[in-house]
Coordinates of N, CA, C and O in Angstrom, one line a residue:
M223 N -20.3 -22.8 -21.4 CA -20.4 -21.8 -20.3 C -21.3 -22.3 -19.2 O -22.4 -22.8 -19.5
L224 N -20.9 -22.0 -18.0 CA -21.7 -22.4 -16.8 C -22.8 -21.4 -16.5 O -22.6 -20.2 -16.7
S225 N -23.9 -21.9 -16.1 CA -25.0 -21.0 -15.7 C -24.6 -20.5 -14.3 O -23.7 -21.0 -13.7
A226 N -25.2 -19.4 -13.9 CA -24.9 -18.8 -12.6 C -25.0 -19.9 -11.4 O -24.0 -20.0 -10.6
P227 N -26.0 -20.7 -11.3 CA -26.1 -21.7 -10.3 C -25.0 -22.7 -10.4 O -24.4 -23.1 -9.4
A228 N -24.7 -23.1 -11.6 CA -23.6 -24.1 -11.8 C -22.3 -23.5 -11.5 O -21.4 -24.2 -10.9
F229 N -22.0 -22.2 -11.8 CA -20.8 -21.6 -11.5 C -20.6 -21.5 -10.0 O -19.6 -21.8 -9.4
A230 N -21.7 -21.1 -9.3 CA -21.7 -21.1 -7.8 C -21.3 -22.4 -7.2 O -20.5 -22.5 -6.3
A231 N -22.0 -23.5 -7.7 CA -21.7 -24.8 -7.2 C -20.3 -25.2 -7.5 O -19.6 -25.8 -6.6
A232 N -19.8 -24.9 -8.7 CA -18.4 -25.2 -9.0 C -17.4 -24.5 -8.1 O -16.4 -25.1 -7.7
A233 N -17.7 -23.3 -7.8 CA -16.8 -22.5 -6.9 C -16.8 -23.1 -5.5 O -15.7 -23.1 -4.8
E234 N -17.9 -23.7 -5.0 CA -17.9 -24.3 -3.7 C -17.1 -25.6 -3.7 O -16.5 -26.0 -2.7
S235 N -17.1 -26.4 -4.8 CA -16.5 -27.7 -4.8 C -15.2 -27.8 -5.5 O -14.5 -28.8 -5.4
A236 N -14.8 -26.8 -6.3 CA -13.6 -26.9 -7.1 C -12.4 -26.6 -6.3 O -12.4 -25.8 -5.3
P237 N -11.3 -27.3 -6.6 CA -10.0 -27.1 -5.9 C -9.4 -25.7 -6.1 O -8.6 -25.2 -5.3
G238 N -9.7 -25.1 -7.2 CA -9.2 -23.7 -7.5 C -7.8 -23.8 -8.2 O -7.3 -24.8 -8.6
V239 N -7.2 -22.6 -8.3 CA -5.9 -22.5 -8.9 C -4.8 -23.2 -8.1 O -4.8 -23.1 -6.9
K240 N -4.0 -23.9 -8.8 CA -2.9 -24.7 -8.2 C -1.5 -24.1 -8.3 O -0.8 -24.0 -7.3
N241 N -1.2 -23.5 -9.5 CA 0.2 -23.0 -9.6 C 0.2 -21.6 -10.1 O 1.3 -21.0 -10.2
G242 N -0.9 -21.0 -10.4 CA -0.9 -19.5 -10.7 C -0.4 -19.1 -12.0 O -0.3 -17.9 -12.3
R243 N -0.1 -20.0 -12.9 CA 0.4 -19.6 -14.2 C -0.6 -19.0 -15.1 O -0.4 -18.2 -15.9
I244 N -1.9 -19.5 -15.0 CA -3.0 -19.0 -15.8 C -3.7 -18.0 -15.0 O -4.1 -18.2 -13.8
K245 N -3.9 -16.8 -15.5 CA -4.5 -15.7 -14.9 C -6.0 -15.6 -15.4 O -6.2 -14.8 -16.4
Q246 N -6.9 -16.3 -14.9 CA -8.3 -16.3 -15.4 C -9.0 -15.0 -15.0 O -8.8 -14.5 -13.9
S247 N -9.9 -14.6 -15.9 CA -10.7 -13.4 -15.7 C -12.1 -13.8 -16.2 O -12.2 -14.5 -17.2
I248 N -13.1 -13.2 -15.6 CA -14.5 -13.4 -16.1 C -15.2 -12.1 -16.2 O -14.8 -11.1 -15.6
V249 N -16.3 -12.1 -16.9 CA -17.2 -10.9 -17.1 C -18.5 -11.2 -16.4 O -19.1 -12.3 -16.5
P250 N -19.1 -10.2 -15.7 CA -20.3 -10.4 -15.0 C -21.5 -10.8 -15.8 O -22.3 -11.6 -15.3
W251 N -21.7 -10.3 -17.0 CA -23.0 -10.5 -17.7 C -23.1 -12.0 -18.1 O -24.2 -12.5 -18.4
C252 N -22.0 -12.7 -18.1 CA -22.1 -14.2 -18.4 C -22.7 -15.0 -17.2 O -23.0 -16.2 -17.4
F253 N -22.8 -14.4 -16.1 CA -23.2 -15.1 -14.9 C -24.4 -14.6 -14.2 O -24.6 -14.7 -13.0
K254 N -25.2 -13.8 -14.9 CA -26.5 -13.3 -14.4 C -27.4 -14.5 -14.0 O -27.3 -15.5 -14.7
P255 N -28.0 -14.5 -12.9 CA -28.3 -13.3 -12.1 C -27.4 -13.0 -10.9 O -27.7 -12.2 -10.1
L256 N -26.2 -13.6 -10.9 CA -25.3 -13.3 -9.8 C -24.9 -11.8 -9.9 O -24.7 -11.2 -11.0
T257 N -24.8 -11.1 -8.8 CA -24.3 -9.8 -8.7 C -22.8 -9.8 -8.8 O -22.2 -10.8 -8.6
V258 N -22.2 -8.6 -9.1 CA -20.8 -8.6 -9.1 C -20.2 -9.0 -7.8 O -19.2 -9.7 -7.7
P259 N -20.7 -8.5 -6.6 CA -20.1 -8.9 -5.3 C -20.2 -10.4 -5.1 O -19.3 -11.1 -4.6
E260 N -21.4 -11.0 -5.5 CA -21.5 -12.5 -5.4 C -20.5 -13.2 -6.3 O -19.8 -14.2 -5.9
L261 N -20.4 -12.7 -7.5 CA -19.5 -13.3 -8.5 C -18.0 -13.2 -8.0 O -17.2 -14.1 -8.1
A262 N -17.7 -12.1 -7.4 CA -16.3 -11.8 -6.9 C -16.0 -12.8 -5.8 O -14.9 -13.3 -5.7
Q263 N -17.0 -13.1 -4.9 CA -16.7 -14.0 -3.8 C -16.4 -15.4 -4.4 O -15.4 -16.0 -4.0
H264 N -17.1 -15.8 -5.4 CA -16.9 -17.2 -6.0 C -15.5 -17.1 -6.8 O -14.8 -18.1 -6.7
A265 N -15.3 -16.1 -7.5 CA -14.1 -16.0 -8.3 C -12.8 -16.0 -7.4 O -11.8 -16.7 -7.7
A266 N -12.9 -15.3 -6.3 CA -11.8 -15.3 -5.4 C -11.5 -16.7 -4.8 O -10.4 -17.2 -4.7
K267 N -12.6 -17.5 -4.5 CA -12.5 -18.8 -4.0 C -11.8 -19.8 -5.0 O -11.1 -20.7 -4.6
L268 N -12.1 -19.5 -6.3 CA -11.6 -20.3 -7.3 C -10.1 -19.9 -7.7 O -9.5 -20.6 -8.4
G269 N -9.7 -18.8 -7.1 CA -8.3 -18.4 -7.4 C -8.2 -17.6 -8.7 O -7.1 -17.4 -9.2
M270 N -9.3 -17.1 -9.2 CA -9.3 -16.2 -10.4 C -8.6 -14.9 -10.0 O -8.4 -14.5 -8.9
K271 N -8.2 -14.1 -11.1 CA -7.5 -12.9 -10.8 C -8.3 -11.6 -11.1 O -8.0 -10.6 -10.6
S272 N -9.4 -11.8 -11.8 CA -10.1 -10.5 -12.3 C -11.6 -10.7 -12.6 O -12.0 -11.8 -13.0
I273 N -12.3 -9.7 -12.4 CA -13.7 -9.5 -12.9 C -13.6 -8.4 -13.9 O -13.3 -7.2 -13.5
E274 N -13.7 -8.6 -15.2 CA -13.6 -7.6 -16.2 C -14.9 -6.8 -16.4 O -15.9 -7.3 -16.2
L275 N -14.7 -5.6 -16.9 CA -15.8 -4.8 -17.4 C -16.9 -4.6 -16.4 O -18.1 -4.5 -16.7
C276 N -16.5 -4.5 -15.1 CA -17.5 -4.2 -14.1 C -17.4 -2.7 -13.7 O -16.4 -2.0 -13.9
D277 N -18.5 -2.2 -13.1 CA -18.6 -0.8 -12.7 C -17.5 -0.5 -11.7 O -17.2 -1.3 -10.8
P278 N -16.9 0.7 -11.9 CA -15.8 1.1 -10.9 C -16.2 1.1 -9.5 O -15.4 1.0 -8.6
K279 N -17.5 1.2 -9.2 CA -18.0 1.2 -7.8 C -17.6 -0.1 -7.1 O -17.6 -0.2 -5.9
F280 N -17.4 -1.2 -7.9 CA -17.1 -2.5 -7.4 C -15.6 -2.7 -7.2 O -15.2 -3.7 -6.6
W281 N -14.7 -1.9 -7.7 CA -13.3 -2.1 -7.7 C -12.7 -2.2 -6.3 O -11.9 -3.1 -6.0
P282 N -13.2 -1.4 -5.3 CA -12.6 -1.6 -3.9 C -12.9 -3.0 -3.4 O -12.1 -3.6 -2.7
E283 N -14.1 -3.5 -3.6 CA -14.5 -4.8 -3.2 C -13.7 -5.9 -3.8 O -13.2 -6.8 -3.2
L284 N -13.4 -5.7 -5.1 CA -12.5 -6.7 -5.8 C -11.2 -6.7 -5.2 O -10.6 -7.7 -4.9
K285 N -10.6 -5.5 -5.0 CA -9.3 -5.3 -4.4 C -9.2 -6.0 -3.0 O -8.3 -6.7 -2.7
A286 N -10.3 -5.9 -2.2 CA -10.3 -6.5 -0.9 C -10.3 -8.0 -0.9 O -9.8 -8.7 0.0
L287 N -10.8 -8.5 -2.0 CA -10.8 -10.0 -2.2 C -9.5 -10.5 -3.0 O -9.4 -11.7 -3.3
G288 N -8.6 -9.6 -3.3 CA -7.4 -10.0 -4.0 C -7.6 -10.0 -5.5 O -6.8 -10.6 -6.2
L289 N -8.7 -9.4 -6.0 CA -9.0 -9.4 -7.4 C -8.7 -8.0 -8.0 O -8.5 -7.1 -7.2
T290 N -8.8 -7.9 -9.3 CA -8.7 -6.6 -10.0 C -9.7 -6.6 -11.1 O -10.4 -7.6 -11.3
C291 N -9.8 -5.5 -11.8 CA -10.6 -5.4 -13.0 C -9.6 -5.3 -14.1 O -9.0 -4.2 -14.4
A292 N -9.4 -6.4 -14.8 CA -8.3 -6.5 -15.9 C -8.6 -5.6 -17.0 O -7.7 -5.0 -17.7
I293 N -9.9 -5.4 -17.4 CA -10.3 -4.5 -18.5 C -11.4 -3.6 -17.9 O -12.5 -4.1 -17.6
A294 N -11.1 -2.3 -17.9 CA -12.1 -1.4 -17.4 C -13.0 -1.0 -18.7 O -12.4 -0.6 -19.7
G295 N -14.3 -1.1 -18.5 CA -15.1 -0.8 -19.6 C -15.2 0.8 -19.8 O -14.9 1.5 -18.9
S296 N -15.7 1.2 -21.0 CA -15.8 2.6 -21.2 C -17.2 2.8 -21.9 O -18.2 2.8 -21.2
H297 N -17.2 3.0 -23.2 CA -18.4 3.4 -23.9 C -19.2 2.2 -24.3 O -20.3 2.3 -25.0
G298 N -18.8 1.0 -24.0 CA -19.6 -0.2 -24.3 C -19.7 -0.5 -25.7 O -18.8 -0.1 -26.5
F299 N -20.7 -1.3 -26.1 CA -20.8 -1.7 -27.5 C -21.8 -0.9 -28.3 O -21.9 -1.0 -29.5
A300 N -22.5 0.0 -27.6 CA -23.5 0.8 -28.3 C -22.9 2.0 -29.1 O -23.5 2.4 -30.0
K301 N -21.8 2.4 -28.7 CA -21.1 3.6 -29.4 C -19.7 3.2 -29.7 O -19.2 2.3 -29.2
G302 N -19.1 4.0 -30.6 CA -17.7 3.7 -31.0 C -17.1 4.7 -31.8 O -17.8 5.6 -32.4
F303 N -15.8 4.7 -32.0 CA -15.1 5.7 -32.7 C -15.2 5.6 -34.2 O -14.8 6.5 -34.9
A304 N -15.9 4.5 -34.7 CA -16.1 4.4 -36.1 C -17.1 5.5 -36.6 O -17.1 5.8 -37.7
H305 N -17.9 6.0 -35.7 CA -18.9 7.0 -36.0 C -18.5 8.3 -35.5 O -18.4 8.6 -34.2
V306 N -18.2 9.3 -36.4 CA -17.6 10.6 -36.0 C -18.5 11.3 -35.0 O -18.0 11.9 -34.1
E307 N -19.8 11.2 -35.2 CA -20.7 11.9 -34.2 C -20.7 11.3 -32.8 O -21.2 11.9 -31.9
E308 N -20.0 10.2 -32.6 CA -19.9 9.6 -31.3 C -18.5 9.8 -30.6 O -18.3 9.4 -29.5
H309 N -17.6 10.5 -31.3 CA -16.3 10.7 -30.8 C -16.3 11.4 -29.4 O -15.6 11.0 -28.5
E310 N -17.0 12.5 -29.4 CA -17.0 13.3 -28.1 C -17.5 12.5 -26.9 O -16.9 12.5 -25.9
A311 N -18.6 11.8 -27.1 CA -19.1 11.0 -26.0 C -18.1 9.9 -25.6 O -17.9 9.6 -24.4
C312 N -17.5 9.2 -26.6 CA -16.5 8.2 -26.3 C -15.3 8.7 -25.6 O -14.8 8.1 -24.6
I313 N -14.8 9.9 -26.0 CA -13.6 10.5 -25.4 C -13.9 10.9 -24.0 O -13.1 10.7 -23.1
T314 N -15.1 11.4 -23.7 CA -15.5 11.9 -22.4 C -15.5 10.7 -21.4 O -14.9 10.8 -20.3
I315 N -16.1 9.6 -21.8 CA -16.1 8.4 -20.8 C -14.8 7.8 -20.7 O -14.4 7.3 -19.6
L316 N -14.0 7.8 -21.8 CA -12.6 7.2 -21.7 C -11.8 8.0 -20.7 O -11.0 7.5 -19.9
R317 N -11.9 9.3 -20.8 CA -11.1 10.2 -19.9 C -11.5 9.9 -18.5 O -10.7 9.8 -17.6
E318 N -12.8 9.9 -18.3 CA -13.3 9.6 -16.9 C -12.8 8.2 -16.4 O -12.3 8.1 -15.3
R319 N -12.9 7.2 -17.2 CA -12.5 5.9 -16.8 C -10.9 5.8 -16.6 O -10.5 5.2 -15.6
I320 N -10.2 6.5 -17.4 CA -8.7 6.6 -17.2 C -8.4 7.2 -15.8 O -7.6 6.7 -15.0
E321 N -9.1 8.2 -15.5 CA -8.9 8.9 -14.1 C -9.3 7.9 -13.0 O -8.6 7.8 -12.0
Q322 N -10.4 7.2 -13.2 CA -10.9 6.3 -12.2 C -9.9 5.1 -12.0 O -9.6 4.7 -10.9
C323 N -9.3 4.7 -13.2 CA -8.3 3.6 -13.1 C -7.1 4.0 -12.3 O -6.6 3.3 -11.5
A324 N -6.6 5.2 -12.6 CA -5.4 5.8 -12.0 C -5.7 5.9 -10.5 O -4.8 5.5 -9.6
A325 N -6.8 6.4 -10.1 CA -7.2 6.6 -8.7 C -7.3 5.3 -7.9 O -6.9 5.2 -6.7
A326 N -7.8 4.2 -8.6 CA -8.0 2.9 -8.0 C -6.8 2.0 -8.1 O -6.9 0.9 -7.6
G327 N -5.8 2.4 -8.9 CA -4.7 1.4 -9.1 C -5.1 0.3 -10.1 O -4.4 -0.7 -10.1
V328 N -6.0 0.6 -10.9 CA -6.4 -0.4 -11.9 C -5.7 -0.1 -13.2 O -5.7 1.0 -13.7
E329 N -5.0 -1.1 -13.8 CA -4.3 -0.9 -15.0 C -5.3 -0.6 -16.2 O -6.1 -1.4 -16.4
A330 N -5.1 0.5 -16.8 CA -6.0 0.9 -17.9 C -5.7 0.1 -19.1 O -4.6 -0.1 -19.5
R331 N -6.8 -0.4 -19.7 CA -6.6 -1.2 -21.0 C -7.7 -0.7 -22.0 O -8.7 -0.1 -21.6
S332 N -7.4 -0.9 -23.2 CA -8.3 -0.5 -24.2 C -8.4 -1.5 -25.3 O -7.4 -2.3 -25.5
S333 N -9.5 -1.6 -26.0 CA -9.6 -2.5 -27.1 C -10.3 -1.8 -28.2 O -11.1 -0.9 -28.0
R334 N -10.1 -2.2 -29.4 CA -10.8 -1.6 -30.6 C -11.6 -2.8 -31.1 O -11.0 -3.9 -31.4
S335 N -12.9 -2.6 -31.4 CA -13.7 -3.7 -31.8 C -14.4 -3.3 -33.1 O -14.9 -2.2 -33.3
R336 N -14.5 -4.3 -34.0 CA -15.1 -4.2 -35.3 C -16.6 -3.9 -35.1 O -17.3 -3.3 -35.9
V337 N -17.2 -4.4 -34.0 CA -18.7 -4.2 -33.8 C -19.1 -2.8 -33.7 O -20.2 -2.4 -34.0
F338 N -18.1 -1.9 -33.5 CA -18.5 -0.4 -33.4 C -18.8 0.2 -34.7 O -19.3 1.3 -34.8
C339 N -18.5 -0.5 -35.8 CA -18.8 0.0 -37.2 C -20.3 0.1 -37.5 O -20.6 0.9 -38.4
R340 N -21.1 -0.7 -36.9 CA -22.5 -0.7 -37.0 C -23.0 0.0 -38.3 O -23.4 1.1 -38.4
G341 N -23.1 -0.8 -39.4 CA -23.6 -0.3 -40.6 C -22.6 0.4 -41.6 O -22.9 0.7 -42.7
L342 N -21.4 0.7 -41.1 CA -20.4 1.2 -41.9 C -19.5 0.1 -42.4 O -19.3 -0.9 -41.8
S343 N -18.9 0.3 -43.6 CA -17.9 -0.7 -44.0 C -16.7 -0.6 -43.1 O -16.5 0.4 -42.4
D344 N -15.9 -1.6 -43.1 CA -14.6 -1.6 -42.4 C -13.8 -0.4 -42.7 O -13.2 0.3 -41.9
A345 N -13.7 -0.1 -44.0 CA -12.9 1.0 -44.5 C -13.4 2.4 -44.0 O -12.6 3.2 -43.5
E346 N -14.7 2.5 -44.0 CA -15.3 3.8 -43.4 C -15.1 3.9 -41.9 O -14.7 5.0 -41.4
G347 N -15.2 2.8 -41.2 CA -15.0 2.8 -39.8 C -13.6 3.2 -39.4 O -13.3 3.9 -38.5
I348 N -12.6 2.6 -40.2 CA -11.2 2.8 -39.9 C -10.9 4.3 -40.3 O -10.1 4.9 -39.5
A349 N -11.4 4.8 -41.3 CA -11.2 6.2 -41.7 C -11.7 7.2 -40.7 O -11.1 8.2 -40.5
N350 N -12.8 6.8 -40.0 CA -13.4 7.7 -39.1 C -12.8 7.7 -37.7 O -12.9 8.7 -37.0
R351 N -12.2 6.7 -37.3 CA -11.6 6.6 -36.0 C -10.5 7.6 -35.7 O -9.9 8.0 -36.7
L352 N -10.3 7.8 -34.5 CA -9.2 8.7 -34.1 C -7.9 8.0 -34.3 O -7.8 6.8 -34.2
P353 N -6.8 8.8 -34.6 CA -5.5 8.1 -34.8 C -5.0 7.4 -33.5 O -5.4 7.9 -32.4
A354 N -4.3 6.4 -33.6 CA -3.8 5.6 -32.4 C -2.8 6.4 -31.6 O -2.2 7.3 -32.1

């Protein structure tokens, strides 16, 4: 993985995407201390398609650069559906994010992650989650 300064240097000197078959996407926390706007500028120069899991406040800027947010974050890794007591909070932020995606023209995506089980067995986490 490139450090933020190395990524910035690569963006300045790299030829970028040539044929568009590969749709690259990056996440901001891998490139700290770059801000999302700085990262977006470099990503656009490289011909990338997306900055994932960034705050919705950045989506208009991404769109202006020809980028999108391929995966909109929701409740993060601290909470999850494996824990019944966290269902309400997760559903609330998911509903909010779905509305934001619809309003911004961002395709809504979701993922289920094993990390949300935090201390529960896989079987307990699976039993507790909401039905698909």
